[in-house]
Amino acid sequence: MTETVLKIDGMMCSMCESHVNDVVRSKFKIKKVTSSHKKGETIIISESTLPIDELSDAIGATGYRVLSVDSHPYIKKGLFSK
């Protein structure tokens, strides 16, 4: 599993978060996506690494701009994890 953290410019409200989440869900095979306009970020959990250029283009087409991307192995945070 891979966790991809995107810093996104232009999200101003919860509707913006929904737009970004919807485009990610519709274009890519993912497990989970969450966005925060307050933090200006989107976190995507997927089985494999996502194509960064395609991801940036898809989000850019909705009017938002991807500022940075960080992908790393996903470590599930459980009830008893530290």
XYZ file of N, CA and C in Angstrom:
246
model
N 0.843 -1.178 0.000
C 0.000 0.000 0.000
C 0.893 1.248 0.000
N 0.379 2.278 -0.659
C 1.112 3.535 -0.784
C 0.251 4.687 -0.297
N 0.873 5.599 0.434
C 0.207 6.830 0.847
C 0.823 7.969 0.038
N -0.040 8.731 -0.642
C 0.408 9.865 -1.436
C -0.184 11.126 -0.831
N 0.672 12.060 -0.465
C 0.239 13.322 0.132
C 0.472 14.431 -0.887
N -0.595 15.121 -1.248
C -0.528 16.223 -2.206
C -0.765 17.534 -1.494
N 0.077 18.503 -1.730
C -0.182 19.874 -1.288
C -0.881 20.559 -2.456
N -2.063 21.115 -2.198
C -2.894 21.665 -3.261
C -3.245 23.116 -2.968
N -3.097 23.956 -3.986
C -3.441 25.368 -3.885
C -4.815 25.594 -4.499
N -5.649 26.366 -3.817
C -6.941 26.746 -4.379
C -8.155 26.180 -3.681
N -7.988 25.213 -2.780
C -9.137 24.679 -2.057
C -9.536 25.670 -0.965
N -10.780 26.122 -1.006
C -11.242 27.141 -0.064
C -12.347 26.668 0.883
N -12.994 25.532 0.550
C -14.136 25.101 1.363
C -14.322 23.590 1.236
N -15.317 23.071 1.924
C -15.572 21.631 1.880
C -16.039 21.180 0.497
N -16.674 22.058 -0.268
C -17.074 21.697 -1.629
C -15.841 21.504 -2.513
N -14.810 22.318 -2.296
C -13.546 22.152 -3.018
C -12.934 20.789 -2.699
N -12.982 20.409 -1.436
C -12.478 19.097 -1.029
C -13.214 17.993 -1.790
N -14.531 18.128 -1.889
C -15.341 17.134 -2.601
C -14.976 17.050 -4.071
N -14.749 18.199 -4.708
C -14.360 18.204 -6.121
C -13.059 17.436 -6.327
N -12.078 17.710 -5.486
C -10.783 17.028 -5.602
C -10.955 15.533 -5.343
N -11.666 15.172 -4.275
C -11.875 13.761 -3.949
C -12.592 13.029 -5.082
N -13.614 13.659 -5.659
C -14.384 13.032 -6.736
C -13.532 12.769 -7.967
N -12.685 13.735 -8.333
C -11.849 13.529 -9.518
C -10.815 12.437 -9.278
N -10.272 12.354 -8.077
C -9.299 11.305 -7.764
C -9.982 9.938 -7.801
N -11.170 9.838 -7.206
C -11.914 8.565 -7.202
C -12.288 8.119 -8.621
N -12.653 9.069 -9.474
C -13.119 8.710 -10.812
C -11.994 8.356 -11.777
N -10.793 8.861 -11.543
C -9.695 8.664 -12.498
C -8.695 7.582 -12.087
N -8.662 7.233 -10.806
C -7.636 6.317 -10.320
C -8.234 5.240 -9.427
N -7.561 4.089 -9.413
C -7.982 2.993 -8.536
C -7.331 3.225 -7.176
N -8.151 3.604 -6.203
C -7.635 3.933 -4.877
C -8.447 3.229 -3.805
N -7.911 3.206 -2.605
C -8.618 2.651 -1.451
C -9.362 3.754 -0.697
N -8.702 4.920 -0.543
C -9.272 5.997 0.266
C -8.665 7.324 -0.155
N -9.476 8.391 -0.097
C -8.967 9.741 -0.341
C -9.641 10.690 0.639
N -8.848 11.572 1.227
C -9.373 12.619 2.102
C -8.657 13.916 1.776
N -9.407 15.008 1.844
C -8.826 16.322 1.575
C -9.154 17.270 2.714
N -8.290 18.255 2.904
C -8.500 19.297 3.899
C -8.160 20.643 3.271
N -9.171 21.500 3.151
C -8.892 22.834 2.604
C -8.106 23.677 3.607
N -8.283 23.399 4.898
C -7.547 24.146 5.920
C -6.056 23.845 5.869
N -5.704 22.588 5.631
C -4.300 22.198 5.532
C -3.776 22.350 4.103
N -4.696 22.447 3.142
C -4.295 22.537 1.742
C -3.669 21.246 1.247
N -4.245 20.107 1.687
C -3.663 18.836 1.286
C -4.716 17.772 1.033
N -4.305 16.805 0.233
C -5.109 15.620 -0.056
C -4.242 14.409 0.219
N -4.814 13.416 0.903
C -4.096 12.185 1.212
C -4.818 11.035 0.518
N -4.048 10.272 -0.254
C -4.606 9.163 -1.030
C -3.927 7.869 -0.599
N -4.733 6.849 -0.319
C -4.228 5.510 -0.012
C -4.553 4.639 -1.224
N -3.530 3.978 -1.774
C -3.738 3.134 -2.949
C -2.884 1.875 -2.844
N -3.228 0.874 -3.662
C -2.474 -0.383 -3.672
C -1.061 -0.177 -4.208
N -0.932 0.702 -5.225
C 0.376 0.934 -5.838
C 0.590 2.433 -6.035
N 1.787 2.794 -6.435
C 2.124 4.197 -6.667
C 1.294 4.747 -7.824
N 0.761 5.942 -7.652
C -0.050 6.581 -8.685
C 0.839 7.381 -9.635
N 0.434 7.491 -10.912
C 1.205 8.303 -11.865
C 1.052 9.789 -11.534
N 2.109 10.407 -11.062
C 2.082 11.776 -10.548
C 1.638 12.784 -11.602
N 2.153 12.650 -12.833
C 1.773 13.593 -13.894
C 0.277 13.533 -14.180
N -0.269 12.319 -14.279
C -1.698 12.157 -14.541
C -2.530 12.694 -13.375
N -2.066 12.462 -12.174
C -2.751 12.943 -10.982
C -2.782 14.474 -10.964
N -1.647 15.097 -11.218
C -1.564 16.561 -11.255
C -2.442 17.140 -12.359
N -2.434 16.503 -13.532
C -3.251 16.979 -14.647
C -4.744 16.874 -14.341
N -5.159 15.759 -13.735
C -6.574 15.559 -13.414
C -7.055 16.597 -12.399
N -6.255 16.857 -11.381
C -6.626 17.855 -10.372
C -6.552 19.254 -10.966
N -5.538 19.509 -11.785
C -5.404 20.800 -12.446
C -6.591 21.125 -13.340
N -7.187 20.118 -13.954
C -8.341 20.321 -14.827
C -9.564 20.811 -14.056
N -9.576 20.607 -12.742
C -10.697 21.075 -11.922
C -10.480 22.496 -11.410
N -9.304 23.069 -11.710
C -9.032 24.450 -11.317
C -8.127 24.602 -10.109
N -7.621 23.496 -9.575
C -6.715 23.536 -8.437
C -5.307 23.231 -8.927
N -4.316 23.599 -8.132
C -2.924 23.395 -8.551
C -2.191 22.545 -7.524
N -1.566 21.470 -7.993
C -0.770 20.606 -7.126
C 0.599 21.251 -6.943
N 0.930 21.574 -5.699
C 2.201 22.227 -5.385
C 3.325 21.230 -5.136
N 2.995 20.125 -4.473
C 4.010 19.104 -4.204
C 3.345 17.750 -3.989
N 4.147 16.703 -4.183
C 3.670 15.329 -4.034
C 4.704 14.551 -3.234
N 4.231 13.796 -2.254
C 5.101 12.928 -1.466
C 4.451 11.557 -1.380
N 5.103 10.538 -1.949
C 4.598 9.164 -1.877
C 5.538 8.332 -1.020
N 4.944 7.522 -0.176
C 5.729 6.628 0.677
C 4.872 5.434 1.077
N 5.505 4.360 1.556
C 4.728 3.194 1.990
C 3.740 3.591 3.088
N 2.531 3.048 2.982
C 1.482 3.342 3.955
C 1.632 2.428 5.160
N 1.622 3.032 6.334
C 1.657 2.283 7.588
C 0.335 2.523 8.290
N -0.451 1.460 8.389
C -1.773 1.572 8.997
C -1.640 1.927 10.475
N -2.434 2.906 10.876
C -2.440 3.341 12.268
C -3.588 2.640 12.972
N -3.268 1.699 13.813
C -4.289 0.944 14.509
C -4.549 1.482 15.895
N -5.465 0.864 16.557
C -5.869 1.275 17.904
C -4.695 1.214 18.881
N -3.845 0.212 18.736
C -2.753 0.026 19.690
C -1.387 0.412 19.145
N -1.352 1.082 17.997
C -0.060 1.473 17.431
C 0.476 2.705 18.148
N 1.778 2.891 18.085
C 2.410 4.027 18.757
C 2.454 5.231 17.878
